[in-house]
Coordinates of C-alpha atoms and ligand atoms in Angstrom, one line a residue:
G292 CA 31.9 -10.9 -1.9
G293 CA 33.6 -13.9 -2.9
E294 CA 37.2 -15.0 -3.2
D295 CA 38.0 -12.7 -6.1
E296 CA 38.2 -9.3 -4.8
Q297 CA 37.1 -7.6 -7.9
S298 CA 33.7 -9.4 -7.9
E299 CA 30.9 -8.1 -6.0
D300 CA 27.7 -10.0 -5.0
Y301 CA 24.5 -8.1 -4.3
L302 CA 21.4 -9.4 -2.2
F303 CA 18.5 -7.1 -2.7
K304 CA 15.3 -7.9 -0.5
I305 CA 12.0 -7.1 -2.4
V306 CA 8.7 -7.4 -0.5
L307 CA 5.4 -7.7 -2.2
I308 CA 2.7 -5.9 -0.1
G309 CA -1.0 -5.7 -0.7
D310 CA -4.3 -6.4 -0.1
S311 CA -5.5 -10.0 -0.5
A312 CA -6.0 -11.4 -4.0
V313 CA -4.5 -8.4 -5.9
G314 CA -2.1 -10.7 -7.6
K315 CA 1.0 -10.7 -5.5
S316 CA 1.7 -14.4 -5.6
N317 CA 0.9 -14.5 -9.4
L318 CA 3.3 -11.5 -10.0
L319 CA 6.0 -13.4 -8.4
A320 CA 5.2 -16.7 -10.0
R321 CA 5.2 -15.1 -13.6
F322 CA 8.5 -13.4 -12.9
A323 CA 10.2 -16.2 -11.2
R324 CA 8.9 -19.2 -13.1
N325 CA 6.8 -17.7 -15.9
E326 CA 3.8 -19.6 -14.3
F327 CA 0.3 -18.4 -13.7
Y328 CA -2.3 -19.9 -11.5
P329 CA -6.0 -19.0 -12.3
N330 CA -7.2 -20.3 -9.0
S331 CA -4.3 -19.5 -6.6
K332 CA -4.8 -20.1 -2.9
S333 CA -4.1 -17.6 -0.4
T334 CA -0.5 -17.4 0.8
I335 CA 0.1 -18.4 4.3
G336 CA 2.5 -16.2 6.1
V337 CA 5.5 -15.4 3.9
E338 CA 7.6 -17.3 1.3
F339 CA 10.2 -16.1 -0.9
Q340 CA 12.1 -16.8 -4.3
T341 CA 15.3 -15.9 -5.3
Q342 CA 16.0 -14.5 -9.0
T343 CA 19.3 -13.9 -10.3
I344 CA 19.6 -10.6 -12.3
D345 CA 22.3 -9.3 -14.4
I346 CA 22.6 -5.6 -14.3
E347 CA 26.0 -4.0 -16.0
G348 CA 27.8 -7.5 -15.5
K349 CA 27.3 -7.5 -11.9
E350 CA 25.4 -10.5 -10.3
I351 CA 22.4 -9.4 -8.3
K352 CA 20.3 -11.8 -6.3
A353 CA 16.8 -10.5 -5.7
Q354 CA 15.2 -12.2 -2.8
I355 CA 11.5 -11.6 -3.3
W356 CA 9.3 -12.2 -0.4
D357 CA 5.6 -12.8 -1.0
T358 CA 3.4 -12.0 1.7
A359 CA -0.2 -12.5 2.7
G360 CA -2.0 -9.2 2.9
Q361 CA -4.5 -10.2 5.6
E362 CA -4.3 -8.2 8.7
R363 CA -3.7 -11.3 10.8
F364 CA -0.3 -11.6 9.1
R365 CA 0.7 -7.8 9.4
A366 CA 2.8 -8.9 12.7
V367 CA 4.7 -11.4 10.7
T368 CA 5.2 -9.4 7.5
S369 CA 6.2 -6.2 9.4
A370 CA 9.2 -7.9 10.5
Y371 CA 10.4 -8.1 6.8
Y372 CA 10.0 -4.4 6.4
R373 CA 12.5 -3.9 9.3
G374 CA 16.0 -3.9 8.5
H375 CA 15.9 -1.9 5.5
S376 CA 17.5 1.4 5.8
D377 CA 15.4 4.4 4.5
M378 CA 18.2 5.4 2.1
N379 CA 18.0 2.1 0.2
V380 CA 14.3 1.7 0.2
V381 CA 12.8 1.8 -3.4
T382 CA 9.1 1.5 -3.8
I383 CA 7.0 0.9 -6.7
L384 CA 3.2 1.2 -6.9
V385 CA 1.8 -1.6 -9.0
G386 CA -1.5 -1.8 -10.5
N387 CA -2.0 -5.4 -11.6
K388 CA -4.6 -7.0 -13.6
C389 CA -4.6 -4.6 -16.4
D390 CA -5.7 -7.1 -18.8
L391 CA -9.2 -6.9 -17.2
K392 CA -10.0 -3.9 -19.2
D393 CA -13.8 -3.8 -18.7
A394 CA -13.4 -4.0 -15.0
R395 CA -11.1 -1.2 -14.6
E396 CA -12.0 1.1 -11.6
V397 CA -8.8 3.2 -11.3
S398 CA -7.7 5.3 -14.3
I399 CA -3.8 5.2 -15.2
E400 CA -3.8 8.9 -14.6
E401 CA -5.1 8.3 -11.1
G402 CA -2.6 6.0 -10.4
R403 CA 0.2 7.8 -11.7
V404 CA -1.0 10.9 -9.9
L405 CA -1.0 9.0 -6.6
A406 CA 2.4 7.5 -7.1
E407 CA 3.9 11.0 -8.0
A408 CA 2.3 12.6 -4.9
Q409 CA 3.9 9.7 -2.8
G410 CA 7.3 9.6 -4.6
L411 CA 6.9 6.1 -5.9
F412 CA 7.6 4.5 -9.2
F413 CA 4.5 3.4 -11.0
M414 CA 3.4 0.5 -13.4
E415 CA 0.5 -1.3 -14.5
T416 CA 1.0 -5.0 -15.0
S417 CA -0.8 -8.3 -15.7
A418 CA 0.5 -11.4 -14.3
L419 CA -2.0 -13.2 -16.6
D420 CA -0.6 -11.9 -19.9
S421 CA 2.8 -10.9 -18.5
S422 CA 2.6 -7.3 -19.4
N423 CA 5.4 -5.3 -17.3
V424 CA 5.9 -8.0 -14.9
S425 CA 9.6 -8.2 -15.4
A426 CA 9.8 -4.5 -16.1
A427 CA 8.4 -3.8 -12.7
F428 CA 10.8 -6.0 -10.7
L429 CA 13.8 -4.8 -12.8
T430 CA 12.8 -1.1 -12.1
V431 CA 13.2 -1.7 -8.4
V432 CA 16.4 -3.7 -8.8
K433 CA 18.1 -1.2 -11.1
E434 CA 17.0 1.7 -9.0
I435 CA 18.5 0.0 -5.8
Y436 CA 21.7 -0.7 -7.9
N437 CA 21.7 2.8 -8.8
I438 CA 21.5 4.0 -5.3
L439 CA 24.3 1.7 -4.1
S440 CA 26.8 2.4 -6.9
Ligands
GDP577 P1 -2.4 -12.6 -3.7 O1 -3.5 -12.8 -2.8 O2 -2.3 -10.8 -3.8 O3 -1.2 -13.2 -3.7 O4 -3.2 -12.9 -5.2 P2 -3.0 -14.0 -6.2 O5 -1.8 -14.1 -6.9 O6 -3.4 -15.2 -5.3 O7 -4.3 -13.8 -7.2 C1 -5.6 -13.7 -6.8 C2 -6.5 -14.0 -7.8 O8 -6.2 -13.1 -8.9 C3 -6.1 -15.5 -8.6 O9 -7.5 -15.9 -9.1 C4 -5.4 -15.2 -9.8 O10 -5.4 -16.0 -10.8 C5 -5.7 -13.6 -10.3 N1 -4.9 -12.9 -10.7 C6 -3.7 -12.7 -10.4 N2 -3.1 -11.7 -11.3 C7 -3.8 -11.5 -12.2 C8 -4.0 -10.9 -13.6 O11 -2.9 -10.0 -13.9 N3 -4.8 -10.7 -14.2 C9 -5.9 -11.4 -14.0 N4 -7.0 -11.4 -14.7 N5 -6.2 -12.2 -12.8 C10 -5.1 -12.2 -11.9
MG578 MG1 -0.6 -14.7 -2.4

């Protein structure tokens, strides 16, 4: 909180997890800076960007951690999963690169069924054409906000 008792500040931590080259860094680049890198190099370790999001007049800072999916970084990245209490963890399964229609290997339905079985939110996105990128991040932020309020 700040000086004003009425105002509340929120800091939510969001961690992008996934195999190498699925598009984690580009999802963050699209969401945070509206940028896309056709030939992005792999992320070393972890880095984060903070986005301020307004929900119901509350200022929420979303600290979004980009991680490298490689096994050798697991020890580093696992440190960022700790410190989240189970109650306040919201998980969304994201199927990225939905613009690559001819290269689809997993149907939307398969994705949905998997997410539902695991109790996860689900969304298909494209960091390339921007489809659902903001929606995916906002889903998580809104849900955390709902749990807390
Ligand atoms: P990361 O290793 O998970 O961080 O993946 P990157 O964000 O570095 O992306 C890996 C490659 O996939 C890069 O060449 C990106 O340009 C490309 N890429 C990322 N997102 C998309 C997407 O939504 N659509 C397409 N067609 N390519 C993407
Ligand atoms: Mg990356």
